[in-house]
Tab-separated table of C-alpha atoms in Angstrom:
chain	number	residue	atom	x	y	z
Y	28	UNK	CA	-0.544	4.842	5.861
Y	29	UNK	CA	1.922	2.497	4.406
Y	30	UNK	CA	5.611	1.514	4.126
Y	31	UNK	CA	5.067	-0.490	1.007
Y	32	UNK	CA	7.691	0.258	-1.688
Y	33	UNK	CA	6.356	2.553	-4.451
Y	34	UNK	CA	7.750	0.510	-7.349
Y	35	UNK	CA	5.597	-2.595	-7.023
Y	36	UNK	CA	5.708	-6.096	-5.584
Y	37	UNK	CA	8.197	-8.703	-6.901
Y	38	UNK	CA	8.016	-12.442	-7.316
Y	39	UNK	CA	8.367	-14.343	-4.029
Y	40	UNK	CA	10.948	-17.165	-3.528
Y	41	UNK	CA	9.507	-20.593	-3.890
Y	42	UNK	CA	12.280	-22.978	-2.873
Y	43	UNK	CA	11.431	-22.954	0.866
Y	44	UNK	CA	8.679	-21.959	3.258
Y	45	UNK	CA	8.449	-18.209	3.640
Y	46	UNK	CA	9.367	-16.720	7.004
Y	47	UNK	CA	6.868	-14.454	8.692
Y	48	UNK	CA	8.048	-11.258	10.302
Y	49	UNK	CA	6.959	-8.430	12.742
Y	50	UNK	CA	5.402	-5.134	12.032
Y	51	UNK	CA	6.893	-1.780	13.054
Y	52	UNK	CA	4.002	-1.570	15.486
Y	53	UNK	CA	4.970	-4.714	17.190
Y	54	UNK	CA	8.609	-3.588	17.507
Y	55	UNK	CA	7.506	-0.128	18.780
Y	56	UNK	CA	5.293	-1.780	21.365
Y	57	UNK	CA	8.121	-3.902	22.621
Y	58	UNK	CA	10.544	-1.108	22.790
Y	59	UNK	CA	8.013	1.126	24.603
Y	60	UNK	CA	7.225	-1.556	27.088
Y	61	UNK	CA	10.858	-2.267	27.884
Y	62	UNK	CA	11.672	1.444	28.214
Y	63	UNK	CA	8.775	2.106	30.553
Y	64	UNK	CA	9.761	-0.928	32.660
Y	65	UNK	CA	13.248	0.522	32.981
Y	66	UNK	CA	11.933	3.844	33.904
Y	67	UNK	CA	9.789	2.316	36.631
Y	68	UNK	CA	12.170	-0.422	37.949
Y	69	UNK	CA	15.587	0.615	36.847
Y	70	UNK	CA	16.056	-2.486	34.767
Y	71	UNK	CA	15.229	-3.380	31.113
Y	72	UNK	CA	13.411	-6.662	30.517
Y	73	UNK	CA	15.551	-8.298	27.800
Y	74	UNK	CA	13.998	-10.060	25.955
Y	75	UNK	CA	10.690	-8.242	26.317
Y	76	UNK	CA	7.346	-9.896	25.643
Y	77	UNK	CA	4.696	-8.215	23.473
Y	78	UNK	CA	1.018	-9.213	23.377
Y	79	UNK	CA	-0.358	-9.364	19.863
Y	80	UNK	CA	-3.981	-8.654	19.029
Y	81	UNK	CA	-4.560	-12.429	18.820
Y	82	UNK	CA	-3.257	-12.964	22.268
Y	83	UNK	CA	0.130	-14.507	21.320
Y	84	UNK	CA	3.114	-13.254	23.325
Y	85	UNK	CA	6.417	-13.285	21.293
Y	86	UNK	CA	9.578	-12.034	22.904
Y	87	UNK	CA	12.185	-9.644	21.366
Y	88	UNK	CA	15.753	-9.019	22.196
Y	89	UNK	CA	16.747	-5.352	22.706
Y	90	UNK	CA	19.334	-3.935	20.283
Y	91	UNK	CA	19.917	-0.747	22.223
Y	92	UNK	CA	18.974	0.570	25.672
Y	93	UNK	CA	19.741	3.730	27.662
Y	94	UNK	CA	18.395	4.790	31.020
Y	95	UNK	CA	18.564	8.447	32.009
Y	96	UNK	CA	17.345	10.388	35.101
Y	97	UNK	CA	14.006	11.304	33.507
Y	98	UNK	CA	13.656	8.950	30.530
Y	99	UNK	CA	14.460	5.554	29.184
Y	100	UNK	CA	15.168	4.460	25.599
Y	101	UNK	CA	14.997	0.958	24.072
Y	102	UNK	CA	15.236	-0.252	20.509
Y	103	UNK	CA	14.392	-3.344	18.553
Y	104	UNK	CA	15.570	-4.219	15.052
Y	105	UNK	CA	12.677	-5.002	12.791
Y	106	UNK	CA	12.674	-8.436	11.220
Y	107	UNK	CA	10.184	-8.539	8.333
Y	108	UNK	CA	10.911	-12.157	7.537
Y	109	UNK	CA	10.849	-12.843	3.799
Y	110	UNK	CA	8.696	-9.910	2.982
Y	111	UNK	CA	10.279	-7.255	0.724
Y	112	UNK	CA	9.653	-4.463	3.253
Y	113	UNK	CA	11.710	-1.254	3.092
Y	114	UNK	CA	11.731	-1.277	6.857
Y	115	UNK	CA	13.351	-4.671	7.260
Y	116	UNK	CA	16.396	-4.343	9.510
Y	117	UNK	CA	15.420	-0.880	10.670
Y	118	UNK	CA	15.981	0.065	14.299
Y	119	UNK	CA	12.732	1.072	15.929
Y	120	UNK	CA	13.260	3.063	19.171
Y	121	UNK	CA	10.962	4.172	21.910
Y	122	UNK	CA	11.916	6.871	24.404
Y	123	UNK	CA	9.558	6.993	27.374
Y	124	UNK	CA	9.063	9.681	30.010
Y	125	UNK	CA	6.631	9.938	32.888
Y	126	UNK	CA	3.370	11.463	31.649
Y	127	UNK	CA	1.037	13.993	33.246
Y	128	UNK	CA	-1.126	12.440	35.935
Y	129	UNK	CA	-4.393	11.091	34.486
Y	130	UNK	CA	-3.350	11.743	30.884
Y	131	UNK	CA	-2.697	8.076	30.041
Y	132	UNK	CA	-0.363	7.330	27.201
Y	133	UNK	CA	0.426	10.133	24.816
Y	134	UNK	CA	2.433	9.803	21.569
Y	135	UNK	CA	5.199	11.827	19.918
Y	136	UNK	CA	6.927	11.349	16.554
Y	137	UNK	CA	10.702	11.161	17.015
Y	138	UNK	CA	13.268	11.238	14.217
Y	139	UNK	CA	12.222	9.125	11.254
Y	140	UNK	CA	8.532	8.863	12.068
Y	141	UNK	CA	6.157	10.966	9.991
Y	142	UNK	CA	3.434	13.396	10.892
Y	143	UNK	CA	-0.047	13.266	9.323
Y	144	UNK	CA	-1.045	16.413	7.391
Y	145	UNK	CA	-4.135	15.375	5.361
Y	146	UNK	CA	-7.600	14.237	6.449
Y	147	UNK	CA	-8.860	10.744	5.596
Y	148	UNK	CA	-6.294	8.563	7.398
Y	149	UNK	CA	-6.960	6.582	10.578
Y	150	UNK	CA	-5.023	9.211	12.504
Y	151	UNK	CA	-6.021	12.872	12.428
Y	152	UNK	CA	-3.834	15.611	10.921
Y	153	UNK	CA	-1.312	16.940	13.363
Y	154	UNK	CA	-0.787	13.558	14.929
Y	155	UNK	CA	2.245	11.250	14.708
Y	156	UNK	CA	1.852	8.567	12.042
Y	157	UNK	CA	1.409	5.824	14.602
Y	158	UNK	CA	-1.560	3.742	13.522
Y	159	UNK	CA	-4.463	2.757	15.947
Y	160	UNK	CA	-3.484	-0.839	16.572
Y	161	UNK	CA	0.166	-0.083	17.381
Y	162	UNK	CA	-1.091	2.668	19.740
Y	163	UNK	CA	-3.289	0.166	21.499
Y	164	UNK	CA	-0.510	-2.368	21.730
Y	165	UNK	CA	1.918	0.238	23.192
Y	166	UNK	CA	-0.707	1.321	25.689
Y	167	UNK	CA	-1.453	-2.231	26.749
Y	168	UNK	CA	2.249	-2.972	27.350
Y	169	UNK	CA	2.642	0.099	29.485
Y	170	UNK	CA	-0.532	-0.733	31.399
Y	171	UNK	CA	0.849	-4.230	32.075
Y	172	UNK	CA	4.021	-2.827	33.596
Y	173	UNK	CA	2.042	-0.167	35.523
Y	174	UNK	CA	-0.308	-2.736	37.082
Y	175	UNK	CA	2.635	-4.869	38.163
Y	176	UNK	CA	4.280	-1.790	39.838
Y	177	UNK	CA	1.005	-0.493	41.314
Y	178	UNK	CA	1.285	2.849	39.555
Y	179	UNK	CA	-0.744	4.793	37.018
Y	180	UNK	CA	-0.194	4.050	33.267
Y	181	UNK	CA	0.665	7.727	32.445
Y	182	UNK	CA	3.547	7.950	29.954
Y	183	UNK	CA	4.823	10.068	27.012
Y	184	UNK	CA	6.036	7.688	24.285
Y	185	UNK	CA	8.262	8.941	21.466
Y	186	UNK	CA	8.764	6.506	18.660
Y	187	UNK	CA	11.617	6.973	16.184
Y	188	UNK	CA	12.999	4.923	13.344
Y	189	UNK	CA	16.707	5.202	12.356
Y	190	UNK	CA	17.067	6.480	8.799
Y	191	UNK	CA	13.274	6.657	8.574
Y	192	UNK	CA	13.129	9.972	6.709
Y	193	UNK	CA	15.144	8.540	3.880
Y	194	UNK	CA	13.352	5.248	3.819
Y	195	UNK	CA	9.979	7.035	3.734
Y	196	UNK	CA	10.854	8.468	0.263
Y	197	UNK	CA	10.643	4.912	-0.997
Y	198	UNK	CA	7.077	4.553	0.249
Y	199	UNK	CA	3.712	6.075	-0.607
Y	200	UNK	CA	3.695	8.172	2.553
Y	201	UNK	CA	4.562	11.476	0.825
Y	202	UNK	CA	1.608	11.112	-1.471
Y	203	UNK	CA	-0.679	10.385	1.483
Y	204	UNK	CA	0.441	13.542	3.193
Y	205	UNK	CA	2.644	11.831	5.784
Y	206	UNK	CA	5.734	14.070	6.039
Y	207	UNK	CA	9.111	13.608	7.720
Y	208	UNK	CA	9.252	9.867	8.028
Y	209	UNK	CA	7.672	6.463	8.126
Y	210	UNK	CA	4.435	5.203	9.567
Y	211	UNK	CA	4.234	2.861	12.504
Y	212	UNK	CA	2.008	0.163	11.066
Y	213	UNK	CA	0.331	-3.137	11.894
Y	214	UNK	CA	-3.134	-4.653	12.340
Y	215	UNK	CA	-2.160	-8.144	13.523
Y	216	UNK	CA	1.446	-7.509	14.620
Y	217	UNK	CA	2.652	-10.044	12.073
Y	218	UNK	CA	4.062	-9.520	8.636
Y	219	UNK	CA	2.763	-12.241	6.186
Y	220	UNK	CA	5.335	-12.473	3.323
Y	221	UNK	CA	4.092	-11.374	-0.099
Y	222	UNK	CA	0.532	-11.075	1.191
Y	223	UNK	CA	0.542	-7.546	-0.423
Y	224	UNK	CA	-1.598	-6.418	2.497
Y	225	UNK	CA	0.460	-3.175	2.923
Y	226	UNK	CA	0.100	-2.416	-0.781
Y	227	UNK	CA	-3.672	-2.757	-0.703
Y	228	UNK	CA	-3.814	-0.861	2.588
Y	229	UNK	CA	-2.090	2.009	0.788
Y	230	UNK	CA	-4.573	1.925	-2.056
Y	231	UNK	CA	-7.457	2.225	0.453
Y	232	UNK	CA	-5.824	5.074	2.336
Y	233	UNK	CA	-5.208	6.962	-0.922
Y	234	UNK	CA	-8.842	6.765	-1.745
Y	235	UNK	CA	-9.780	7.830	1.801
Y	236	UNK	CA	-7.540	10.905	1.560
Y	237	UNK	CA	-8.945	11.863	-1.879
Y	238	UNK	CA	-12.522	11.572	-0.529
Y	239	UNK	CA	-11.774	13.526	2.582
Y	240	UNK	CA	-10.275	16.340	0.469
Y	241	UNK	CA	-13.454	16.535	-1.623
Y	242	UNK	CA	-12.036	15.143	-4.876
Y	243	UNK	CA	-14.665	13.664	-7.260
Y	244	UNK	CA	-12.262	11.897	-9.591
Y	245	UNK	CA	-9.465	9.328	-8.793
Y	246	UNK	CA	-7.244	7.524	-11.190
Y	247	UNK	CA	-5.572	4.166	-10.429
Y	248	UNK	CA	-2.497	3.327	-12.498
Y	249	UNK	CA	-0.513	0.167	-12.988
Y	250	UNK	CA	2.861	1.911	-13.175
Y	251	UNK	CA	4.782	5.228	-13.401
Y	252	UNK	CA	4.399	5.786	-17.147
Y	253	UNK	CA	0.612	5.285	-17.136
Y	254	UNK	CA	0.252	7.381	-13.933
Y	255	UNK	CA	2.167	10.304	-15.450
Y	256	UNK	CA	0.093	9.905	-18.695
Y	257	UNK	CA	-3.263	9.848	-16.954
Y	258	UNK	CA	-2.333	12.786	-14.746
Y	259	UNK	CA	-1.445	14.817	-17.880
Y	260	UNK	CA	-4.616	13.643	-19.728
Y	261	UNK	CA	-7.020	14.854	-16.985
Y	262	UNK	CA	-4.872	17.486	-15.181
Y	263	UNK	CA	-5.264	15.617	-11.972
Y	264	UNK	CA	-3.935	16.649	-8.609
Y	265	UNK	CA	-1.311	14.226	-7.130
Y	266	UNK	CA	-3.839	13.276	-4.329
Y	267	UNK	CA	-6.216	11.892	-7.007
Y	268	UNK	CA	-3.533	9.416	-8.171
Y	269	UNK	CA	-3.871	5.948	-6.758
Y	270	UNK	CA	-0.769	3.727	-7.124
Y	271	UNK	CA	-2.767	0.570	-7.534
Y	272	UNK	CA	0.052	-1.516	-9.128
Y	273	UNK	CA	-1.421	-4.858	-10.153
Y	274	UNK	CA	-4.288	-4.645	-7.727
Y	275	UNK	CA	-7.078	-3.203	-9.856
Y	276	UNK	CA	-9.630	-5.428	-8.073
Y	277	UNK	CA	-8.457	-4.174	-4.666
Y	278	UNK	CA	-8.978	-0.595	-5.739
Y	279	UNK	CA	-12.336	-1.122	-7.492
Y	280	UNK	CA	-13.827	-3.173	-4.649
Y	281	UNK	CA	-12.898	-0.422	-2.142
Y	282	UNK	CA	-14.416	2.275	-4.316
Y	283	UNK	CA	-17.563	0.166	-4.516
Y	284	UNK	CA	-17.920	0.514	-0.747
Y	285	UNK	CA	-16.472	4.064	-0.642
Y	286	UNK	CA	-17.647	5.729	-3.849
Y	287	UNK	CA	-16.059	8.531	-5.835
Y	288	UNK	CA	-17.978	10.092	-8.620
Y	289	UNK	CA	-15.409	9.254	-11.402
Y	290	UNK	CA	-12.827	6.534	-11.517
Y	291	UNK	CA	-10.160	6.123	-14.231
Y	292	UNK	CA	-8.223	2.874	-14.600
Y	293	UNK	CA	-4.999	3.453	-16.514
Y	294	UNK	CA	-2.364	0.936	-17.630
Y	295	UNK	CA	-0.077	-0.385	-20.225
Y	296	UNK	CA	-1.177	-2.514	-23.145
Y	297	UNK	CA	-0.287	-5.856	-21.552
Y	298	UNK	CA	-1.882	-5.134	-18.197
Y	299	UNK	CA	-5.108	-3.737	-19.674
Y	300	UNK	CA	-5.315	-6.781	-22.050
Y	301	UNK	CA	-5.177	-9.027	-18.974
Y	302	UNK	CA	-7.897	-6.866	-17.333
Y	303	UNK	CA	-10.006	-7.262	-20.483
Y	304	UNK	CA	-9.491	-11.018	-20.167
Y	305	UNK	CA	-11.033	-11.086	-16.739
Y	306	UNK	CA	-8.005	-10.748	-14.452
Y	307	UNK	CA	-8.335	-8.355	-11.467
Y	308	UNK	CA	-4.853	-9.140	-10.152
Y	309	UNK	CA	-2.546	-8.257	-13.046
Y	310	UNK	CA	0.696	-9.656	-11.652
Y	311	UNK	CA	2.553	-11.975	-14.003
Y	312	UNK	CA	2.372	-14.783	-11.511
Y	313	UNK	CA	-1.436	-14.819	-12.032
Y	314	UNK	CA	-1.025	-15.657	-15.682
Y	315	UNK	CA	-0.107	-14.313	-19.036
Y	316	UNK	CA	-2.340	-12.498	-21.586
Y	317	UNK	CA	-3.971	-15.009	-23.922
Y	318	UNK	CA	-2.913	-14.100	-27.506
Y	319	UNK	CA	-5.576	-16.267	-29.072
Y	320	UNK	CA	-8.172	-14.481	-27.070
Y	321	UNK	CA	-6.748	-11.162	-28.118
Y	322	UNK	CA	-7.028	-12.217	-31.780
Y	323	UNK	CA	-10.586	-13.265	-31.226
Y	324	UNK	CA	-11.345	-9.893	-29.632
Y	325	UNK	CA	-9.852	-8.143	-32.643
Y	326	UNK	CA	-11.779	-10.329	-35.083
Y	327	UNK	CA	-15.032	-9.545	-33.292
Y	328	UNK	CA	-14.279	-5.843	-33.699
Y	329	UNK	CA	-13.794	-6.130	-37.484
Y	330	UNK	CA	-10.148	-7.233	-38.000
Y	331	UNK	CA	-9.734	-9.366	-41.055
Y	332	UNK	CA	-8.625	-12.986	-40.907
Y	333	UNK	CA	-5.038	-12.223	-41.834
Y	334	UNK	CA	-4.609	-9.444	-39.224
Y	335	UNK	CA	-6.277	-11.455	-36.536
Y	336	UNK	CA	-4.014	-14.398	-37.207
Y	337	UNK	CA	-0.896	-12.211	-37.068
Y	338	UNK	CA	-2.140	-10.678	-33.704
Y	339	UNK	CA	-2.678	-14.183	-32.401
Y	340	UNK	CA	0.769	-15.283	-33.509
Y	341	UNK	CA	2.586	-12.293	-31.809
Y	342	UNK	CA	4.952	-13.241	-28.975
Y	343	UNK	CA	3.894	-10.319	-26.827
Y	344	UNK	CA	0.927	-7.922	-26.439
Y	345	UNK	CA	3.167	-4.966	-27.300
Y	346	UNK	CA	4.087	-6.813	-30.660
Y	347	UNK	CA	0.421	-7.325	-31.346
Y	348	UNK	CA	-0.239	-3.619	-30.810
Y	349	UNK	CA	2.543	-2.709	-33.297
Y	350	UNK	CA	0.982	-5.061	-35.843
Y	351	UNK	CA	-2.489	-3.555	-35.382
Y	352	UNK	CA	-1.149	-0.050	-35.428
Y	353	UNK	CA	0.621	-0.605	-38.752
Y	354	UNK	CA	-2.700	-1.665	-40.242
Y	355	UNK	CA	-4.590	1.237	-38.687
Y	356	UNK	CA	-6.695	-1.073	-36.566
Y	357	UNK	CA	-7.801	0.406	-33.112
Y	358	UNK	CA	-6.806	-2.591	-30.933
Y	359	UNK	CA	-6.339	-0.368	-27.959
Y	360	UNK	CA	-10.021	0.682	-28.068
Y	361	UNK	CA	-11.073	-3.013	-28.316
Y	362	UNK	CA	-8.950	-3.825	-25.201
Y	363	UNK	CA	-10.176	-0.775	-23.344
Y	364	UNK	CA	-13.852	-1.749	-23.918
Y	365	UNK	CA	-13.138	-5.358	-22.763
Y	366	UNK	CA	-11.286	-4.054	-19.700
Y	367	UNK	CA	-14.130	-1.659	-18.915
Y	368	UNK	CA	-16.596	-4.632	-18.820
Y	369	UNK	CA	-14.375	-6.498	-16.317
Y	370	UNK	CA	-13.847	-3.379	-14.152
Y	371	UNK	CA	-17.465	-2.462	-14.217
Y	372	UNK	CA	-18.469	-5.933	-12.850
Y	373	UNK	CA	-16.024	-5.437	-9.931
Y	374	UNK	CA	-17.111	-1.811	-9.287
Y	375	UNK	CA	-20.863	-2.358	-9.805
Y	376	UNK	CA	-22.205	1.121	-8.995
Y	377	UNK	CA	-24.452	3.044	-11.372
Y	378	UNK	CA	-23.536	6.211	-9.476
Y	379	UNK	CA	-19.807	5.890	-10.297
Y	380	UNK	CA	-18.574	6.716	-13.846
Y	381	UNK	CA	-15.792	4.448	-14.948
Y	382	UNK	CA	-13.146	5.047	-17.629
Y	383	UNK	CA	-10.393	2.877	-18.995
Y	384	UNK	CA	-7.313	4.312	-20.698
Y	385	UNK	CA	-4.542	2.283	-22.327
Y	386	UNK	CA	-1.094	3.685	-22.790
Y	387	UNK	CA	2.115	2.460	-24.357
Y	388	UNK	CA	5.511	2.529	-22.597
Y	389	UNK	CA	6.065	6.123	-23.799
Y	390	UNK	CA	2.743	7.297	-22.382
Y	391	UNK	CA	1.037	7.592	-25.766
Y	392	UNK	CA	-2.657	6.966	-25.578
Y	393	UNK	CA	-3.430	3.703	-27.357
Y	394	UNK	CA	-7.037	3.124	-26.418
Y	395	UNK	CA	-9.894	4.467	-24.336
Y	396	UNK	CA	-13.307	3.390	-23.047
Y	397	UNK	CA	-15.031	6.742	-22.042
Y	398	UNK	CA	-16.691	7.385	-18.720
Y	399	UNK	CA	-19.989	5.546	-18.278
Y	400	UNK	CA	-21.987	4.369	-15.214
Y	401	UNK	CA	-20.476	1.203	-13.836
Y	402	UNK	CA	-23.773	-0.671	-13.432
Y	403	UNK	CA	-23.407	-4.103	-11.909
């Protein structure tokens, strides 16, 4: 489950140290602990301490609080630091009620928190999209309050996120089968700016869902145009589409450990040229495509000296492709074969068939390396 934006990561600021932030799970745990404390004692701890998985205990101010006769509600505004997180500034609320004796902590999805509808995720279908680590953090906070009060830690916890249903449309949740809102996420409790951990987490969960639904073919695409083109090319179900962005290495290494019979890597001409030149992270900050190397690749595949020189002198990969196309030279197939070799080394499984497809901005197929076993 993920709240990573669906349109890809952007460049990070570089003029100052980047500020870390807090996950939705940490905010939910703080809000739930404060609400349960108010339900038990009549007073909200403000600020409220939360114990992270590493043992650290940061404190959070409450943005809202309300104590009723049978329930208490507290809310914390999420600060994601300098990470481009769609939930930055969102109000995460917890409404807590006394639970059934002996039942422990149970969870409900309030407004803006999604429900899981597909298998393969860390939480079973029919459950609120509150991930395992946030659930443990919430339960630990309630247990701490219960011990201090000498009572049982039985509570019903409803987590909601203001405007979460709208924000969820900007994430990969709908594709993963999480409907109605956002996920409550976190493994460390801390958001590391531009670590891309949430993006890669979403890639992994997408593969898990596809496997759990019995699909034998997944396709990772670098962007919307290539995703739409590869879906049309193979007639794929949406569940088979993995929004890998620039993280082709992250996808392939996960498939290596969690195999699917067939894997297609789809991307634009520039991204696939970089893959062919050995890059597994295709973001521009990792480097540009080497035009001289592209010319050498073309020469080795039979391009004449003049054409190779013109390809090497092109300012952009797209320009090089136009030059090659005008001469009837299959530069796309050359790039696809080189990209296949890089991807196969990362995938390294003879029981997985790997394909590379290269598209232009309009979704026209420019090159292809057909399915073949990805032997290491």
